XYZ file of C-alpha atoms in Angstrom:
479
model
C -22.459 -24.342 -6.250
C -22.683 -24.384 -10.039
C -23.545 -20.764 -11.539
C -23.775 -19.511 -15.038
C -21.676 -16.764 -14.486
C -20.634 -14.652 -11.455
C -23.670 -12.281 -9.915
C -23.546 -8.945 -11.442
C -23.938 -7.127 -7.993
C -20.662 -8.784 -6.058
C -17.171 -7.502 -5.770
C -17.976 -4.201 -5.928
C -15.828 -3.367 -3.463
C -13.014 -4.365 -5.154
C -12.861 -1.012 -6.758
C -11.413 1.168 -4.207
C -7.771 0.121 -5.063
C -7.880 1.698 -8.130
C -4.746 4.098 -7.115
C -1.057 3.185 -7.604
C 2.033 5.088 -6.776
C 4.652 3.216 -9.000
C 4.885 2.027 -12.163
C 2.051 -0.322 -11.966
C -1.418 -0.072 -11.318
C -4.689 -1.645 -11.725
C -8.248 -1.032 -12.475
C -10.065 2.330 -13.951
C -11.285 3.733 -17.037
C -13.335 2.605 -19.946
C -13.309 -1.184 -20.445
C -15.525 -1.039 -17.003
C -18.191 0.986 -18.988
C -20.114 -1.580 -20.698
C -23.223 -2.467 -18.780
C -23.510 -6.011 -17.263
C -26.428 -7.284 -19.768
C -23.944 -6.742 -23.376
C -21.044 -7.991 -20.747
C -22.805 -11.293 -19.737
C -22.711 -12.084 -23.805
C -19.505 -10.622 -24.805
C -16.967 -11.087 -21.682
C -15.801 -14.622 -22.503
C -14.382 -13.788 -25.654
C -13.398 -9.991 -25.110
C -11.531 -10.621 -21.981
C -9.388 -13.228 -24.031
C -5.523 -11.830 -24.239
C -5.947 -8.684 -22.186
C -3.646 -9.854 -19.280
C -0.378 -9.007 -20.080
C 0.734 -12.353 -18.466
C 4.759 -11.494 -18.211
C 4.124 -8.719 -15.664
C 3.670 -11.781 -12.916
C 7.747 -10.455 -12.376
C 6.180 -7.704 -10.361
C 5.891 -9.713 -7.524
C 9.535 -9.703 -6.458
C 9.098 -5.956 -5.322
C 6.539 -7.621 -2.578
C 9.830 -9.685 -1.709
C 12.185 -6.821 -1.713
C 9.536 -4.900 0.300
C 9.356 -7.596 2.912
C 13.199 -7.739 3.072
C 13.152 -4.101 4.179
C 10.744 -4.337 6.389
C 12.168 -6.996 8.317
C 15.514 -4.740 8.348
C 13.774 -2.197 9.473
C 12.900 -3.846 12.981
C 16.789 -3.847 13.784
C 18.317 -1.565 16.182
C 18.932 1.181 13.466
C 18.352 0.339 9.789
C 21.602 -1.184 8.271
C 21.354 1.164 5.688
C 21.879 4.035 8.355
C 25.838 2.635 9.084
C 26.660 1.276 5.324
C 26.062 3.151 2.004
C 22.218 2.789 0.942
C 23.195 1.827 -2.264
C 26.062 -0.891 -1.465
C 23.574 -2.180 1.251
C 20.785 -2.807 -1.810
C 23.179 -4.030 -4.515
C 25.205 -6.435 -2.323
C 23.210 -7.462 0.542
C 19.611 -7.576 -0.735
C 19.990 -8.301 -4.464
C 23.879 -9.734 -3.956
C 23.792 -9.213 -7.712
C 26.491 -10.484 -9.991
C 28.076 -9.159 -12.520
C 25.879 -9.959 -15.763
C 22.799 -12.042 -16.965
C 24.744 -15.564 -17.182
C 27.095 -15.151 -13.968
C 25.740 -17.333 -10.928
C 22.052 -17.246 -12.848
C 20.849 -20.798 -10.565
C 22.058 -19.039 -7.628
C 20.467 -17.846 -5.060
C 20.670 -14.026 -3.700
C 20.141 -15.073 -0.449
C 18.166 -17.492 1.945
C 16.332 -14.038 2.837
C 14.985 -13.100 -0.357
C 13.981 -16.452 -1.299
C 11.733 -16.991 1.600
C 10.461 -13.577 1.206
C 9.163 -14.596 -2.448
C 7.695 -17.420 -0.672
C 5.945 -15.373 1.768
C 4.809 -12.776 -0.980
C 3.195 -15.419 -3.214
C 1.305 -16.753 -0.324
C -0.036 -13.357 0.873
C -1.136 -13.121 -2.644
C -2.813 -16.512 -2.857
C -4.827 -15.807 0.535
C -5.968 -12.429 -0.534
C -7.539 -14.088 -3.826
C -8.523 -17.471 -2.873
C -12.292 -16.232 -2.429
C -12.071 -14.047 -5.756
C -13.175 -10.526 -5.646
C -14.953 -11.138 -2.005
C -11.668 -11.824 -0.161
C -9.424 -9.307 -2.541
C -12.042 -6.482 -2.336
C -11.623 -6.985 1.430
C -8.019 -6.950 1.740
C -8.191 -3.743 -0.860
C -10.281 -1.449 1.698
C -7.006 -1.572 4.019
C -4.392 -2.092 0.912
C -5.610 0.699 -0.771
C -6.759 3.133 1.659
C -4.168 2.792 4.606
C -1.560 3.974 2.471
C -2.849 7.465 1.950
C -2.549 7.737 5.832
C 1.046 6.791 6.009
C 1.921 8.775 2.726
C 0.154 11.815 4.493
C 2.294 11.426 7.641
C 5.628 11.240 5.563
C 4.330 14.251 3.709
C 3.923 16.093 6.971
C 7.254 15.089 8.342
C 8.929 15.570 5.084
C 7.881 19.042 4.726
C 9.149 20.106 8.010
C 12.845 19.034 7.520
C 15.689 21.272 6.503
C 15.938 21.447 2.543
C 12.168 20.346 2.032
C 11.752 23.394 -0.027
C 14.559 23.166 -2.011
C 13.241 19.865 -3.490
C 9.618 20.972 -3.452
C 10.925 23.977 -5.832
C 12.729 21.543 -7.739
C 9.378 19.542 -7.847
C 7.091 21.943 -8.946
C 9.250 24.066 -10.911
C 8.133 23.753 -14.992
C 11.051 22.217 -17.353
C 9.533 23.347 -20.905
C 12.909 22.609 -22.564
C 12.278 18.905 -21.502
C 8.850 18.610 -23.449
C 11.055 18.511 -26.810
C 12.624 15.517 -25.650
C 10.688 12.309 -26.630
C 11.929 10.268 -23.878
C 9.437 12.862 -21.728
C 6.471 11.981 -23.209
C 7.443 8.248 -23.099
C 7.915 8.151 -19.319
C 4.557 10.257 -18.621
C 2.530 7.431 -20.806
C 4.429 4.759 -18.671
C 3.393 6.306 -15.930
C -0.267 7.045 -16.658
C -0.809 3.429 -18.404
C 0.629 1.730 -15.749
C -0.870 3.682 -12.609
C -4.371 3.221 -14.246
C -3.724 -0.508 -15.235
C -4.478 0.355 -18.574
C -4.565 -2.441 -21.193
C -3.657 -5.281 -18.852
C -7.103 -7.013 -18.565
C -7.827 -5.642 -15.016
C -10.480 -3.453 -15.714
C -12.275 -6.027 -17.915
C -12.075 -8.481 -14.966
C -13.523 -5.946 -12.022
C -15.703 -4.365 -14.653
C -17.801 -7.080 -14.693
C -19.135 -7.298 -11.468
C -20.787 -3.334 -11.350
C -24.210 -3.480 -11.126
C -26.173 -2.424 -14.855
C -26.941 0.838 -12.943
C -23.366 1.696 -11.589
C -22.585 5.517 -13.019
C -18.849 4.149 -14.709
C -18.819 7.169 -16.458
C -18.556 9.246 -13.452
C -16.285 6.072 -11.755
C -13.975 6.782 -14.843
C -13.399 10.121 -14.113
C -12.953 10.431 -10.746
C -10.602 7.433 -10.561
C -8.475 8.944 -13.380
C -8.243 12.080 -11.493
C -7.824 10.696 -7.955
C -4.950 8.705 -9.207
C -3.341 11.752 -10.838
C -4.024 13.834 -7.538
C -1.875 10.908 -5.509
C 1.064 10.835 -8.117
C 1.324 14.391 -7.444
C 0.593 14.211 -3.590
C 3.172 11.236 -3.751
C 5.711 13.743 -5.449
C 5.697 16.073 -2.294
C 6.805 13.417 -0.092
C 9.735 12.093 -2.262
C 11.073 15.770 -3.151
C 10.997 16.969 0.050
C 12.823 13.975 1.533
C 15.170 14.385 -1.390
C 15.362 18.217 -0.696
C 16.633 17.246 3.080
C 19.377 14.331 1.662
C 20.672 16.974 -0.862
C 21.320 19.507 2.036
C 22.498 17.109 4.473
C 25.126 15.836 1.653
C 26.056 19.409 0.229
C 24.879 18.768 -3.365
C 22.081 19.942 -5.252
C 18.653 18.386 -5.711
C 19.402 16.964 -8.917
C 22.105 14.900 -7.908
C 20.220 12.888 -5.319
C 17.019 12.762 -7.652
C 16.424 8.833 -9.018
C 13.732 6.924 -10.588
C 12.626 3.274 -10.219
C 14.121 1.008 -7.647
C 16.937 3.316 -7.362
C 14.678 5.753 -5.773
C 12.462 3.423 -3.477
C 15.077 1.517 -2.549
C 18.392 3.730 -2.233
C 17.538 7.178 -2.151
C 14.282 7.629 -0.104
C 15.464 4.911 2.400
C 18.803 6.984 3.013
C 17.173 10.545 3.683
C 14.694 8.368 6.068
C 17.570 7.015 7.895
C 18.603 10.368 9.418
C 15.605 10.474 10.961
C 14.762 10.140 14.875
C 12.804 7.115 15.066
C 14.099 6.202 11.662
C 13.751 2.345 11.747
C 9.835 3.136 12.733
C 9.608 5.423 9.415
C 11.289 3.080 7.324
C 8.998 0.500 8.295
C 6.095 2.810 7.588
C 7.392 3.473 4.576
C 7.972 0.067 3.149
C 4.916 -1.349 4.816
C 3.159 1.115 2.349
C 5.032 0.102 -0.649
C 4.013 -3.782 0.329
C 0.486 -3.206 0.446
C 0.208 -0.947 -2.962
C 2.410 -3.633 -4.664
C 0.196 -6.503 -2.914
C -2.911 -4.566 -4.182
C -1.408 -4.647 -7.639
C -1.015 -8.396 -7.516
C -4.237 -9.069 -6.800
C -5.603 -6.845 -9.930
C -3.335 -8.363 -12.108
C -3.989 -12.197 -10.509
C -7.508 -11.729 -11.044
C -7.680 -10.520 -14.432
C -5.200 -13.597 -15.299
C -7.383 -16.197 -13.524
C -10.608 -14.536 -15.257
C -8.990 -15.301 -18.882
C -8.480 -18.663 -17.711
C -11.775 -19.241 -16.339
C -13.013 -18.045 -20.081
C -10.532 -19.857 -21.873
C -12.315 -23.010 -19.895
C -9.818 -24.021 -17.446
C -12.438 -24.314 -14.456
C -11.021 -26.548 -12.057
C -11.111 -30.228 -11.557
C -15.169 -30.881 -11.741
C -16.693 -33.564 -9.664
C -13.285 -35.709 -9.157
C -13.897 -37.338 -5.687
C -10.012 -37.225 -5.009
C -10.382 -33.056 -4.494
C -13.596 -33.558 -2.791
C -13.226 -30.485 -0.366
C -11.415 -28.376 -2.869
C -13.224 -25.273 -4.327
C -12.638 -24.780 -7.870
C -11.645 -20.897 -7.297
C -8.696 -22.347 -4.558
C -7.410 -24.473 -7.342
C -7.345 -21.881 -10.146
C -5.606 -19.197 -7.820
C -3.183 -21.827 -6.218
C -2.066 -23.252 -9.685
C -1.513 -19.695 -10.920
C 0.135 -18.459 -7.705
C 2.512 -21.607 -7.934
C 3.065 -21.222 -11.627
C 3.881 -17.144 -11.210
C 6.171 -18.410 -8.379
C 8.343 -20.717 -10.565
C 8.400 -18.149 -13.141
C 9.719 -15.430 -10.508
C 12.369 -17.471 -9.254
C 14.807 -16.264 -11.696
C 14.346 -12.614 -9.774
C 16.096 -13.522 -7.007
C 18.738 -15.395 -8.214
C 21.925 -13.290 -8.152
C 21.494 -11.790 -11.571
C 17.826 -10.877 -11.073
C 18.057 -7.413 -11.049
C 18.856 -7.608 -14.819
C 16.443 -9.951 -16.039
C 13.917 -7.807 -13.975
C 14.928 -4.102 -15.691
C 15.079 -6.113 -18.994
C 11.421 -7.799 -18.588
C 9.986 -3.922 -17.260
C 11.161 -2.218 -20.240
C 10.302 -4.947 -23.087
C 6.576 -5.685 -21.486
C 5.323 -1.904 -22.000
C 5.363 -2.378 -25.802
C 2.258 -4.760 -25.554
C 0.615 -2.412 -23.421
C 0.340 0.055 -25.769
C -0.526 -2.028 -28.721
C -3.254 -3.796 -26.346
C -4.726 -0.278 -25.190
C -4.784 1.202 -28.587
C -6.623 -1.995 -30.280
C -9.662 -1.478 -27.229
C -10.198 1.822 -28.014
C -10.311 0.930 -31.692
C -12.722 -1.822 -30.705
C -15.071 -0.082 -28.587
C -14.872 2.835 -30.986
C -15.340 1.450 -34.585
C -16.536 -2.391 -33.876
C -18.883 -2.131 -31.145
C -19.282 1.412 -32.017
C -18.569 4.682 -29.450
C -22.014 5.987 -30.335
C -23.966 2.625 -29.752
C -21.916 2.380 -26.304
C -22.957 5.664 -25.016
C -26.543 5.286 -25.858
C -26.334 2.005 -24.250
C -24.910 3.602 -21.033
C -27.144 6.594 -20.966
C -30.359 4.045 -21.022
C -28.692 2.184 -18.105
C -27.075 4.599 -16.233
C -28.547 8.097 -17.332
C -25.353 9.254 -18.218
C -23.410 8.894 -21.428
C -20.328 9.148 -22.839
C -18.916 12.848 -23.507
C -18.289 13.598 -26.795
C -14.641 14.328 -26.202
C -13.880 11.398 -24.851
C -15.515 9.671 -27.844
C -13.418 11.256 -30.374
C -9.980 10.413 -27.843
C -11.605 6.728 -28.214
C -11.545 6.878 -32.076
C -8.702 8.984 -33.247
C -6.628 10.166 -30.630
C -5.700 7.318 -28.376
C -5.152 5.152 -30.957
C -2.771 7.361 -32.709
C -0.998 8.169 -29.213
C -0.778 4.745 -28.417
C 0.657 4.145 -32.199
C 3.304 6.753 -31.787
C 4.041 5.347 -28.132
C 4.796 1.922 -29.319
C 6.811 3.132 -32.058
C 8.955 5.119 -29.630
C 9.250 2.244 -27.243
C 10.232 -0.033 -29.887
C 13.055 2.689 -31.259
C 14.435 2.544 -27.723
C 14.533 -1.201 -27.456
C 16.132 -1.722 -30.514
C 18.486 1.260 -31.087
C 18.888 2.202 -27.594
C 21.806 1.147 -24.845
C 21.419 -2.615 -24.495
C 22.315 -2.514 -20.943
C 20.122 -3.292 -18.474
C 20.925 -1.808 -14.887
C 24.658 -1.452 -15.987
C 24.712 -5.245 -17.706
C 24.848 -5.493 -21.384
C 22.297 -8.094 -22.565
C 23.901 -11.356 -24.175
C 21.483 -12.326 -27.448
C 19.667 -15.110 -25.538
C 18.066 -12.295 -23.138
C 17.048 -10.097 -25.805
C 15.391 -12.855 -27.445
C 13.327 -13.523 -24.261
C 12.255 -10.048 -23.873
C 10.944 -10.064 -27.680
C 9.160 -13.050 -26.683
C 7.841 -11.185 -23.643
C 7.031 -8.377 -25.987
C 4.913 -9.978 -28.610
C 3.389 -12.835 -26.218
C 0.365 -10.856 -25.027
C -0.373 -9.376 -28.375
C -0.408 -12.951 -30.127
C -2.683 -14.337 -27.441
C -4.664 -11.113 -27.689
C -5.193 -12.097 -31.668
C -5.811 -15.489 -30.639
C -8.826 -14.415 -28.506
C -10.135 -12.206 -31.472
C -10.071 -15.401 -33.871
C -11.891 -17.982 -31.403
C -15.532 -18.486 -32.763
C -16.652 -20.531 -30.182
C -19.850 -19.477 -28.875
C -19.865 -16.262 -26.484
C -22.643 -17.556 -24.280
C -21.290 -18.193 -20.409
C -20.142 -21.560 -19.697
C -21.894 -23.774 -18.435
C -21.262 -25.343 -14.915
C -19.084 -22.847 -14.033
C -18.377 -22.959 -9.893
C -17.282 -20.234 -7.845
C -16.639 -19.772 -4.522
C -20.080 -18.485 -3.999
C -23.520 -19.387 -1.945
C -26.498 -18.317 -2.127
C -25.759 -15.857 0.885
C -22.661 -14.435 -1.028
C -19.272 -15.446 -1.298
C -17.677 -18.087 1.169
């Protein structure tokens, strides 16, 4: 049925999946704090360009986890019989020698089919908008805590676990003088909370006007940090056990990124009784978390498309029986699938590492501009007064100070540090040197989201709700 815009009371069930383990995350924070009455007139313009489109590459992580889940069901995980790193590089990725070598050649049919299944799972999870995404989120955002608790308990009972936990919890103040430490810390917080990617704006627009979003923002931020610390206990307990088994120090087995999730940790799990079950639970947890993050990214993307006017096929009789929401989500998933095919080619891991390094700069820029826009263009004090009138709670003074000065300043520093690292650091990605063409692609992905944001800001079309937007709703709710 045609609606002016989405109902403000719908979709609050999408908010629990705000916590992430890993680099990428979803919604939480300050952009959800605009009361609904104000957002209805302004969201159409302010949401444009907020989604970082290049992060569609993230769905390949879903494919990797599905491959490992399938392998875990075999009698004895295969990385238990061969070296875990060799299994990852030569059987899952089947990586080539560089960016150009064997580009266009699939790494394996298994990985390709896993990518297809990943995009189909994402489509069915989001085809009904936040209603279906919220239902999936209750499982995808809560069940991982159960699995994570099981991994913590099991890990802490293993020989060598205490050595790993001491390595994890012992402060190393000398690292505070290293710029890379602060850059990595900022990456973790920004990605785990989903700052600067449009997800908060998209999901925040479903809040009731009376929702205490200030309390929600503080609660989600604290829960996110707790989850990261809690996950670290599971990880380093297992790494301590692995170090004791191999007869080396904990520092010798510590890895990060894909190496931690797909090499170091599975290698430790493979030594346990019922190793296949523990590995399956671990990768099922990663799959749910990655799916949860991908749903948030896709919802932000489709919201931006609808705000730009891409609302489906209208009343064309040839498309009778198809809802506009299905078509917008389906077309977005199809385009994302085509864009992500390069990551399941033999040199795909090199392109994955390059994209992952370049897109972070845009997130720093967008996050800083968001704060400046709220604090100075709309007015931080004005927003706080709006919130106090609608919810009974204003924005604390220290937070207003951060919006106005501290956060933009830090985002500026981090953006500069990230750019310096890109153009003066090692040009190797997963050990392969990037050619000039690959670096040009990375530069385009770096500035592209910022360009879209600027175009959206320069758009002077009326901000009123677009007429006749048809969503997957009925009078009884989403269908």
